[in-house]
CSV table of C-alpha atoms and ligand atoms in Angstrom, one decimal:
chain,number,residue,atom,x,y,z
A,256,UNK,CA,5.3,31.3,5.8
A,257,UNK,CA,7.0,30.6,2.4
A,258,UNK,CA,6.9,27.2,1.0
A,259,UNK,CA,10.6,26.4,1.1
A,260,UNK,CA,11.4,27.3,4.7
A,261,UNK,CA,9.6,24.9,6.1
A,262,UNK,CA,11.0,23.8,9.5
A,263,UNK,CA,8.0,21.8,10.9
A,264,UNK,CA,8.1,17.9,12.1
A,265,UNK,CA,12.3,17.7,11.4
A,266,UNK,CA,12.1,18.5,8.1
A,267,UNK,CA,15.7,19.4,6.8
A,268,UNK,CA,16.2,21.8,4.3
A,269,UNK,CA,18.8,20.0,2.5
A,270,UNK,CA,20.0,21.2,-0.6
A,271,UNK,CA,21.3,20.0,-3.5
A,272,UNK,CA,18.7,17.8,-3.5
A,273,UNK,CA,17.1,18.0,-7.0
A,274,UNK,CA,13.7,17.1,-8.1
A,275,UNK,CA,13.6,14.7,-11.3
A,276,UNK,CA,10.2,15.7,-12.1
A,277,UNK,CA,9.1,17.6,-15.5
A,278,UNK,CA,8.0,21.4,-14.5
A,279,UNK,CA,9.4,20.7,-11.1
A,280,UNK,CA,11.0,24.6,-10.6
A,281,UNK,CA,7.3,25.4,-10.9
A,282,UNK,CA,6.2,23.7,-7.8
A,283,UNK,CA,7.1,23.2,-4.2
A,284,UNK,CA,10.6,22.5,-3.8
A,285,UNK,CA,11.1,18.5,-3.4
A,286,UNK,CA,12.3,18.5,0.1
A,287,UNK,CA,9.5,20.5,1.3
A,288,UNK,CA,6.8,18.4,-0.4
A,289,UNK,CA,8.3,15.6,0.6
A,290,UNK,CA,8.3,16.8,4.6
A,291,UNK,CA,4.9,18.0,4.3
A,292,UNK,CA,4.1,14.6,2.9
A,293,UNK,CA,5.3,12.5,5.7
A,294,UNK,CA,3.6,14.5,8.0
A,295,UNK,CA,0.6,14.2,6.4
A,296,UNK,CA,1.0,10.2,6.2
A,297,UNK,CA,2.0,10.6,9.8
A,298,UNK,CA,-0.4,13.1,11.1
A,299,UNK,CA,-3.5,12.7,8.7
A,300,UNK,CA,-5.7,16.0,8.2
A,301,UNK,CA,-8.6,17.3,9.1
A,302,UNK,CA,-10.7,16.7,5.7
A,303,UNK,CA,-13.8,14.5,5.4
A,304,UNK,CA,-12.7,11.8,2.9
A,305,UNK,CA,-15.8,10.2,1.0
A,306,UNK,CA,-13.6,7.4,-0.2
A,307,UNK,CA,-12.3,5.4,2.7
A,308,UNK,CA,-10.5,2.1,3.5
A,309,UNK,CA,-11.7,1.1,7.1
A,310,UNK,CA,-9.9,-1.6,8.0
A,311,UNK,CA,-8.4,-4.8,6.4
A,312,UNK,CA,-5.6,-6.4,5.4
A,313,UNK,CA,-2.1,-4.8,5.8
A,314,UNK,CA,-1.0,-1.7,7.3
A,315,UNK,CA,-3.3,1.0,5.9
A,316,UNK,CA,-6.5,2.1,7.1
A,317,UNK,CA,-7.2,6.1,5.3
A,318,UNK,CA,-9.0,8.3,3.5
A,319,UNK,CA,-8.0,8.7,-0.3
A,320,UNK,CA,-6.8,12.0,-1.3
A,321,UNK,CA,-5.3,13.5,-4.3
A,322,UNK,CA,-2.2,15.6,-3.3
A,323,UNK,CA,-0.8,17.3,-5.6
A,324,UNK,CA,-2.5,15.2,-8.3
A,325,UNK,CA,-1.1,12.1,-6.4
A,326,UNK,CA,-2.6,9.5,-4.8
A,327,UNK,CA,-2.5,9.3,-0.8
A,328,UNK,CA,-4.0,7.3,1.6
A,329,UNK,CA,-4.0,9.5,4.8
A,330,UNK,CA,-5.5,9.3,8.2
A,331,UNK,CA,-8.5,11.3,8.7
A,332,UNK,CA,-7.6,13.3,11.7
A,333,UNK,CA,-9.9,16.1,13.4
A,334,UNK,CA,-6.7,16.7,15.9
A,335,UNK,CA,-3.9,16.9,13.0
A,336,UNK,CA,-1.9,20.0,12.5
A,337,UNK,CA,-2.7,19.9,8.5
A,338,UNK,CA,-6.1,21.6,6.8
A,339,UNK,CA,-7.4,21.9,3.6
A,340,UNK,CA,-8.8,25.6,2.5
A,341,UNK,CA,-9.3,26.6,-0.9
A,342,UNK,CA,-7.9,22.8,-2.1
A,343,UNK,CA,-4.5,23.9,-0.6
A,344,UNK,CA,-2.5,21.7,2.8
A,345,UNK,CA,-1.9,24.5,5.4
A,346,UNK,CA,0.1,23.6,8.7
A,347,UNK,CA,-1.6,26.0,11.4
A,348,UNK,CA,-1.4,29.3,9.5
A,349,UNK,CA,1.3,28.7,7.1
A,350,UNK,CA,0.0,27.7,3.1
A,351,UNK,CA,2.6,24.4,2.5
A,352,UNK,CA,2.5,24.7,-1.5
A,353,UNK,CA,0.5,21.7,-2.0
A,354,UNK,CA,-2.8,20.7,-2.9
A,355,UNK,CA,-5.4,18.2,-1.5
A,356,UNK,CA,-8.4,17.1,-3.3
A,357,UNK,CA,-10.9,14.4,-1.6
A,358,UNK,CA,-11.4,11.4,-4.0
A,359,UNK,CA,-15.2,11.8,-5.2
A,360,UNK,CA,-17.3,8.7,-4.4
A,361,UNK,CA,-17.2,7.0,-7.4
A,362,UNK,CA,-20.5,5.5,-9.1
A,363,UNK,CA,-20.1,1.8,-9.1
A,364,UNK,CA,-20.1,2.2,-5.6
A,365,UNK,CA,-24.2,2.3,-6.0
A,366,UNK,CA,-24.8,-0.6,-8.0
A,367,UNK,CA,-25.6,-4.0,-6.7
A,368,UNK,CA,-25.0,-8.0,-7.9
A,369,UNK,CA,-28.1,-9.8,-9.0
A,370,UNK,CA,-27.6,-11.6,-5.8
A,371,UNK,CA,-27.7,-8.1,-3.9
A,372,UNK,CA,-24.3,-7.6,-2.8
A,373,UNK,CA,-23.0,-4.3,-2.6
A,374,UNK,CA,-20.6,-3.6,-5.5
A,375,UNK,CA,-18.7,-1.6,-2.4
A,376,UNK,CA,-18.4,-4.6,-0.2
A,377,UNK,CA,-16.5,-6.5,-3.3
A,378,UNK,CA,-14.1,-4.2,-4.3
A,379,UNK,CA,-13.4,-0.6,-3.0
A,380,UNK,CA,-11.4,2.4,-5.0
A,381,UNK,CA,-8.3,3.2,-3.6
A,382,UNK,CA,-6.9,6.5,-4.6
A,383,UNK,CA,-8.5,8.1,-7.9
A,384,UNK,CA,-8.3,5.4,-10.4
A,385,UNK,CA,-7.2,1.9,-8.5
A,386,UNK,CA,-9.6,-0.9,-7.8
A,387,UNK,CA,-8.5,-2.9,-4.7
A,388,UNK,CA,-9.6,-6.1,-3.1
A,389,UNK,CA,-9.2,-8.9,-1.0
A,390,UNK,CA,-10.1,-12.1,-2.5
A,391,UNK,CA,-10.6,-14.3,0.6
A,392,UNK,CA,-11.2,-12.2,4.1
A,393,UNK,CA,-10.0,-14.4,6.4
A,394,UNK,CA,-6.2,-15.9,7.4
A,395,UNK,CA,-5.0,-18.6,8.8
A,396,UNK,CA,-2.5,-16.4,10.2
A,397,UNK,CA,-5.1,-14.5,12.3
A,398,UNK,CA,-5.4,-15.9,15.7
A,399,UNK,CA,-4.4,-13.6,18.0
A,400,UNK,CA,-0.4,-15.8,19.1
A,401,UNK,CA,0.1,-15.2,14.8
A,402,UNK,CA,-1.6,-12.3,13.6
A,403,UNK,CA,0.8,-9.4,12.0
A,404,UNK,CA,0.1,-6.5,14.7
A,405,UNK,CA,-0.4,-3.8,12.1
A,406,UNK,CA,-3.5,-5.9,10.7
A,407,UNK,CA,-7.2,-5.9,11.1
A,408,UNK,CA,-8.3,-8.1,7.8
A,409,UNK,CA,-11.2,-9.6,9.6
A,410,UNK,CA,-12.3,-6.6,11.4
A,411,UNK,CA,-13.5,-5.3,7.8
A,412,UNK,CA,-15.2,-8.6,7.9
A,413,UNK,CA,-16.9,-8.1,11.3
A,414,UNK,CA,-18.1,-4.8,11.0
A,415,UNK,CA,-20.5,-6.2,7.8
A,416,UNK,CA,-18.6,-4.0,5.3
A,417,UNK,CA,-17.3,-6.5,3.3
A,418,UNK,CA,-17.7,-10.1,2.4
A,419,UNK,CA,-15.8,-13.4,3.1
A,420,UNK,CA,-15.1,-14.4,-0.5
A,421,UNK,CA,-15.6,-12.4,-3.7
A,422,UNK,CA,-15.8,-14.8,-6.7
A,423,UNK,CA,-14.3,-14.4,-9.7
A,424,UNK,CA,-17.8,-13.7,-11.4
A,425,UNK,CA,-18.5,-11.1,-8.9
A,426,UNK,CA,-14.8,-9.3,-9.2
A,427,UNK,CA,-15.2,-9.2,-13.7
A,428,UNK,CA,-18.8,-7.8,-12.5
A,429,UNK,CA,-17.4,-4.7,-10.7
A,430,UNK,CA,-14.1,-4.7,-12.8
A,431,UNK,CA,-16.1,-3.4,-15.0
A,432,UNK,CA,-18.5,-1.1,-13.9
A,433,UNK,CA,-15.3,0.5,-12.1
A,434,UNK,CA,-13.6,1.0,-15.3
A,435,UNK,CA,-16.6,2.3,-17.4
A,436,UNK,CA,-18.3,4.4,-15.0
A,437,UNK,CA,-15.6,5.7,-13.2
A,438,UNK,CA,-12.1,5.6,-15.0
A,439,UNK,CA,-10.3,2.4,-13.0
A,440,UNK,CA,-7.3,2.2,-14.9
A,441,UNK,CA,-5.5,-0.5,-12.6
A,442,UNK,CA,-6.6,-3.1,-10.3
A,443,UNK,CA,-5.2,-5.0,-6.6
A,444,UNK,CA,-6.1,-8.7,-5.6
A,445,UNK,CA,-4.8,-9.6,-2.6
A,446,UNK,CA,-5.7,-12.3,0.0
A,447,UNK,CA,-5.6,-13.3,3.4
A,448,UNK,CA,-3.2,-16.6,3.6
A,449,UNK,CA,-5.0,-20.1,3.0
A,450,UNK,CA,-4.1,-23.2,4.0
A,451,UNK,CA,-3.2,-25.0,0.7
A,452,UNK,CA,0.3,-24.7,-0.4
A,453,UNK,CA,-0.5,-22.3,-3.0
A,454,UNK,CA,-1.4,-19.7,-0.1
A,455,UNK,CA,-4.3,-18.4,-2.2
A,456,UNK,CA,-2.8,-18.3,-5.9
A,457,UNK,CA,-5.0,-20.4,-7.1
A,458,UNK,CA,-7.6,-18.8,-6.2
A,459,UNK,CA,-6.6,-15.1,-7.4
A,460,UNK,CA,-5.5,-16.4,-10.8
A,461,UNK,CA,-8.7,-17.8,-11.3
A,462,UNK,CA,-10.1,-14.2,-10.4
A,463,UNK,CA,-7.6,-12.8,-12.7
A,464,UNK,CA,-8.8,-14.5,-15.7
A,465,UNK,CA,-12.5,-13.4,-15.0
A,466,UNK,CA,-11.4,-9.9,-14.7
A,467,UNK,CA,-9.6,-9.9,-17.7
A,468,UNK,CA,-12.2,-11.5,-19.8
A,469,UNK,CA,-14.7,-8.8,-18.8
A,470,UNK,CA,-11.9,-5.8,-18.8
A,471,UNK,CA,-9.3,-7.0,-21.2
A,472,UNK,CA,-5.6,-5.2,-20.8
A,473,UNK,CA,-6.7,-4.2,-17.2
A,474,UNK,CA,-3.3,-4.1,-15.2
A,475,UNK,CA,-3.7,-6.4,-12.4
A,476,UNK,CA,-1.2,-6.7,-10.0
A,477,UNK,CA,-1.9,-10.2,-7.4
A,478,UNK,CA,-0.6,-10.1,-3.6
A,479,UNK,CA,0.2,-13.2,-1.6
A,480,UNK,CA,2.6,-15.2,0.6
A,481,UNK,CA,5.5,-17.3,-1.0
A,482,UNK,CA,3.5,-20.4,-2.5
A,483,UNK,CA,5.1,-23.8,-1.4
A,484,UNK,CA,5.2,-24.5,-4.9
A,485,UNK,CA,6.3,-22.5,-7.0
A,486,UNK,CA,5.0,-22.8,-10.1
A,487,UNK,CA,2.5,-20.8,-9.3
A,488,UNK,CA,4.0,-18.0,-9.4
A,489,UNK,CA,3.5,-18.9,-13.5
A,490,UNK,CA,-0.2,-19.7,-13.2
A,491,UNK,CA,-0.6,-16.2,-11.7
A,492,UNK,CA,1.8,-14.8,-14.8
A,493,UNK,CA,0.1,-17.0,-17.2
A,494,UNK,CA,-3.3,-16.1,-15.8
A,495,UNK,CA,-3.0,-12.2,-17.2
A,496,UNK,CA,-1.2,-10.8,-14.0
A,497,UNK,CA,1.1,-7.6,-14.8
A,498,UNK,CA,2.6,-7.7,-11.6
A,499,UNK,CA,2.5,-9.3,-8.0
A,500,UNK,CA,3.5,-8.3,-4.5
A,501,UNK,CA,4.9,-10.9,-2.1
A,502,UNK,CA,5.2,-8.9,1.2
A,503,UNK,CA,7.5,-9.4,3.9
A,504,UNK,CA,6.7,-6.3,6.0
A,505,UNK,CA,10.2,-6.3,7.8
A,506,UNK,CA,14.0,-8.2,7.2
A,507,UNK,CA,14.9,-8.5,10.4
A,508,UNK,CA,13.9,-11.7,11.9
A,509,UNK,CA,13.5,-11.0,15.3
A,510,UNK,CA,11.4,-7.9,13.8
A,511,UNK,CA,9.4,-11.1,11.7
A,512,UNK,CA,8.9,-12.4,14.8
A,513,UNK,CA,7.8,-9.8,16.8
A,514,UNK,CA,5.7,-8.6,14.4
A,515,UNK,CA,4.7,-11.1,11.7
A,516,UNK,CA,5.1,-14.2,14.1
A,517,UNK,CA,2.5,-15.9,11.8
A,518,UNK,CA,4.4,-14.9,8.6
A,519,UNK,CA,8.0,-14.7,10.4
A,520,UNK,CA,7.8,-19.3,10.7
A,521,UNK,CA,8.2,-19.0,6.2
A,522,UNK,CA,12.1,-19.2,6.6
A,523,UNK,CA,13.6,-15.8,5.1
A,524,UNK,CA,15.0,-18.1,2.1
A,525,UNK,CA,11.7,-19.1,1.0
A,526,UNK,CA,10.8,-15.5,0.6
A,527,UNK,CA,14.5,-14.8,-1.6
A,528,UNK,CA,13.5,-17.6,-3.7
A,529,UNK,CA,9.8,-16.7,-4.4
A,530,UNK,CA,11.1,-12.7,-5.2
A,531,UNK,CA,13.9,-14.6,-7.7
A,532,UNK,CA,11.6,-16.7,-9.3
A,533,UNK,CA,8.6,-13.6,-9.4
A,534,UNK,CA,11.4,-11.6,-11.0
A,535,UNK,CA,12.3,-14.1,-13.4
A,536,UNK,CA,8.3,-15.2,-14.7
A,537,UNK,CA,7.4,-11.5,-14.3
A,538,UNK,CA,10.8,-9.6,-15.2
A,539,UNK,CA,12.2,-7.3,-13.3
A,540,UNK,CA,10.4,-4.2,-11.5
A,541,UNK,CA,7.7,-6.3,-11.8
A,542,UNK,CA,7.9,-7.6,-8.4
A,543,UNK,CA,7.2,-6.0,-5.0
A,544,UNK,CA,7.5,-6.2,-1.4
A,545,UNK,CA,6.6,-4.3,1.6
A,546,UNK,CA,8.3,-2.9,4.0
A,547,UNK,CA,7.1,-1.4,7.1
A,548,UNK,CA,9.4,2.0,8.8
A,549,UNK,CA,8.4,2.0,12.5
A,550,UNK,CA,8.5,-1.7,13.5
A,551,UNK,CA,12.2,-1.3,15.4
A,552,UNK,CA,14.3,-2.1,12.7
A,553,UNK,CA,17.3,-0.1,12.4
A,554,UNK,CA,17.0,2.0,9.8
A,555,UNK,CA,20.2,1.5,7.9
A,556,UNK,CA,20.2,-2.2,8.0
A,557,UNK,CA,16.5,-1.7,6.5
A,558,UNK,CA,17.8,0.6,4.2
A,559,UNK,CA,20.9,-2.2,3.2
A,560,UNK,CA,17.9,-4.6,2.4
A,561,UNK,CA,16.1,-2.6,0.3
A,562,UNK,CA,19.2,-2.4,-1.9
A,563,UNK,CA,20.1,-5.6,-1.8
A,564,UNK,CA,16.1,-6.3,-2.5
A,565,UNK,CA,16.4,-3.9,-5.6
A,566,UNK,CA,19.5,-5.8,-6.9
A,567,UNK,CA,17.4,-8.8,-7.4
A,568,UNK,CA,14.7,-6.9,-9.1
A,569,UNK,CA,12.4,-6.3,-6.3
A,570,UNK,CA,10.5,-3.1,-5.0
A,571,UNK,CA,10.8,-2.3,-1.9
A,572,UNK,CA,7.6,-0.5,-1.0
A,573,UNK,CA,8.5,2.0,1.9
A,574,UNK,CA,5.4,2.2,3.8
A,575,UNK,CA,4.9,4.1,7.4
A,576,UNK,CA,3.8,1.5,10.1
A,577,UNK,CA,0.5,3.5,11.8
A,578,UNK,CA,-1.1,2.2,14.6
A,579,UNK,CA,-4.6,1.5,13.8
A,580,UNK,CA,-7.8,1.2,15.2
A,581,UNK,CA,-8.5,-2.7,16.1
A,582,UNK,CA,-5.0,-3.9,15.6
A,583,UNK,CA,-3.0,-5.8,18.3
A,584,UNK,CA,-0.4,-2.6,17.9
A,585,UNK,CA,-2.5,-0.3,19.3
A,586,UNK,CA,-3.8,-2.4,21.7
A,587,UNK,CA,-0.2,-2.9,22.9
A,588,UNK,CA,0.6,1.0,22.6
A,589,UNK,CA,2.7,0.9,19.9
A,590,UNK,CA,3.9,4.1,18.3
A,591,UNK,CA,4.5,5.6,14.5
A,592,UNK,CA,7.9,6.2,13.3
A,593,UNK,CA,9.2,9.7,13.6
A,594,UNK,CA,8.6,11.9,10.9
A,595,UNK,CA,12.7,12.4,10.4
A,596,UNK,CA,12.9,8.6,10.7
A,597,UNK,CA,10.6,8.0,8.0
A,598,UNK,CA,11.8,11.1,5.7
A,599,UNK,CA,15.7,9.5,6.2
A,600,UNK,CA,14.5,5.6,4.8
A,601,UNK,CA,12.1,6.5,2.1
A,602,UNK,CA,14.6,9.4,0.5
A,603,UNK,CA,17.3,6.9,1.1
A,604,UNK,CA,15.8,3.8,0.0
A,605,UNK,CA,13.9,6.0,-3.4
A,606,UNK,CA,17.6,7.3,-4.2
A,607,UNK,CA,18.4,4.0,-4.4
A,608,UNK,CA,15.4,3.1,-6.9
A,609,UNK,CA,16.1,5.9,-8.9
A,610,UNK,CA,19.8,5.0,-9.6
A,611,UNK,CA,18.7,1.4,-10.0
A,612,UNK,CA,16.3,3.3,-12.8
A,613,UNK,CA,13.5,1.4,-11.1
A,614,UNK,CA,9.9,3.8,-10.7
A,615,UNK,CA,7.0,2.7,-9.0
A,616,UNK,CA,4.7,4.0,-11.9
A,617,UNK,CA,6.8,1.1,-14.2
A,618,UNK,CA,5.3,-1.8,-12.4
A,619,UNK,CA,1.7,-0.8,-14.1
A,620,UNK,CA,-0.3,-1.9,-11.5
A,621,UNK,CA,0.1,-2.7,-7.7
A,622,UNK,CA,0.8,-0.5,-4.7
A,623,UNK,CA,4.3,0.6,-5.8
A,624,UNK,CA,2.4,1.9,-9.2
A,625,UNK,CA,-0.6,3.9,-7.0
A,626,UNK,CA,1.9,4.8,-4.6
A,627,UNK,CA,-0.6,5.9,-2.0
A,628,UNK,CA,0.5,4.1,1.0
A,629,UNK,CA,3.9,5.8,0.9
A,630,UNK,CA,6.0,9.0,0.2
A,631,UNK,CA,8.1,6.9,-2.0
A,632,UNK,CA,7.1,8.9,-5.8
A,633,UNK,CA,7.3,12.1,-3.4
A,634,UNK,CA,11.0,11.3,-3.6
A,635,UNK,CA,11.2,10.4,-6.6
A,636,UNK,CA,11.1,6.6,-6.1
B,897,LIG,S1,-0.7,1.7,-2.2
B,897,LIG,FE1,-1.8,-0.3,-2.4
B,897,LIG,S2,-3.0,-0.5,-0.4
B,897,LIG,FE2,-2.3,1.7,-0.6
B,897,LIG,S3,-3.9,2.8,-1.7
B,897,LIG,FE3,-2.6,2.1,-3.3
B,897,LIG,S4,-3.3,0.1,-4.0
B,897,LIG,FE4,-4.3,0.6,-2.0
């Protein structure tokens, strides 16, 4: 079958609906990619990913792909509809237009500390050129009454493939062997929630200065809850952070508390004025958030508060809930979002981006700048 007649997984046809992208009559035509897109984040494919993510924090748990030349994490599915021959996507026996190329294994995942810790254990690559970590492994947030359902951040822990706590030596160590050997051109900290009140900031922006004194100019975006105080959202800034992530997952607050019961007892307000003052230290665009389709919430309120969260300067990072392995989710039987319910937010929501003039790729560094997690720069957000 033609690209551009594709009528798998709800995808609508729609027209008038113009891709922004340089070259773009040369390719797939931008509804199409974008359906084939969520049912790839939806469905996975059947192709053996050397660079993986199993388990840890947040909602992801993939292989890391190039489609198209982008970024994607995907599931690695021997029962999805989507294969890879000849580096093209093809649903059952029709060619979708797009390609898929594994992420190699990069080198620095061979080398080891002096004190014989796996570089791979410290830091992993996420997509083709982002360096991702979590600082501290653990959460308060993680017994079982206040864990978010979608995540497994101690599993990784448990299963011996990473460590508890990288330091900041150890992070500048593979920082840069990632960036020499094997062209890291941005780089994640996140961590699980501590109990000071700086939920961990203190922490990354020590890690941040280490980095940047063995990488200088290496775009770092940090990830971590609303501080109690927070001028530390200027220690992180002050530190050499380009941008930082403080997610909320959902905006609904029964949602919170279904799903981020933990997470969902910081009052909404606290998160508001973290994202205000994030925007104003950082500047605007510089500032993310995530937010998960699939968790109940209805989808035009969700799509409202992503507006509302891009009028004060925030991204709102349109990400598919999946249930994964070892979360409380799938324990519970919980589902994915439809494909059409995820196509409807994230072309909705990256419509709104684009008329805000706000791209992921603009933040630098972070998961709205890789973009893997999502079908947001699909669309054109
Ligand atoms: S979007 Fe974030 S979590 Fe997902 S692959 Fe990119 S850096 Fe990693």
């Amino acid at each position: 079958m033609r690209a551009g007649t594709d009528t798998r997984d709800n995808n609508c046809a729609k027209s008038g609906c113009g891709d922004p992208r340089p070259g773009a009559k040369d390719r797939t035509p931008v509804d199409v990619r974008i359906g084939t897109r969520v049912g790839l984040a939806l469905r996975g494919v059947r192709v053996d990913a050397p660079v993986r993510r199993p388990d840890g924090a947040g909602p992801s748990d993939d292989g890391h792909v190039l489609v198209d030349g982008a970024g994607a994490a995907l599931p690695t599915n021997p029962d999805s509809p989507y294969t890879v021959r000849d580096g093209r996507v093809w649903h059952g026996t029709e060619d979708t237009g797009l390609s898929l190329q594994p992420v190699h294994r990069p080198a620095f995942y061979d080398l080891t500390t002096a004190d014989g810790v796996p570089y791979e254990k410290i830091a992993r690559l996420h997509g083709a050129d982002v360096l991702a970590t979590t600082v501290v492994q653990t959460c308060i947030r993680y017994a079982e009454s206040d864990r978010c359902r979608f995540c497994t951040i101690e599993e990784s822990l448990r299963s011996g493939a990473t460590i508890a706590a990288k330091t900041p030596a150890q992070l500048a160590e593979v920082a840069e062997a990632a960036v020499r050997l094997d062209g890291v051109r941005q780089m994640v900290l996140t961590t699980g929630t501590t109990t000071g009140p700086d939920r961990g900031a203190r922490t990354l922006a020590r890690c941040v200065r280490a980095v940047l004194d063995a990488v200088p100019g290496l775009p770092i975006q940090v990830q971590c809850e609303p501080p109690g105080d927070l001028s530390w959202i200027t220690v992180l800034h002050d530190a050499g952070a380009t941008a930082i992530g403080i997610h909320v997952e959902a905006l609904d607050e029964e949602v919170r508390r279904r799903w981020t019961p933990g997470k969902a007892t910081v009052p909404m307000k606290h998160y508001e004025a973290a994202w205000d003052e994030a925007v104003r230290v950082f500047g605007p665009n510089r500032v993310s958030t995530y937010l998960l389709v699939g968790l109940g919430e209805d989808p035009e309120e969700l799509i409202a508060g992503a507006g509302r969260l891009i009028d004060r300067g925030v991204y709102p990072f349109v990400v598919p809930f999946r249930p994964m392995r070892h979360t409380l989710a799938r324990r519970d039987g919980a589902s994915a979002p439809s494909p059409a319910l995820l196509e409807h937010v994230t072309e909705r929501v990256a419509a709104l981006l684009r008329a805000a003039g706000m791209s992921g790729a603009d933040q630098e560094a972070g998961c709205a700048a890789c973009g893997a997690c999502s079908v947001l720069q699909t669309a054109g957000g």
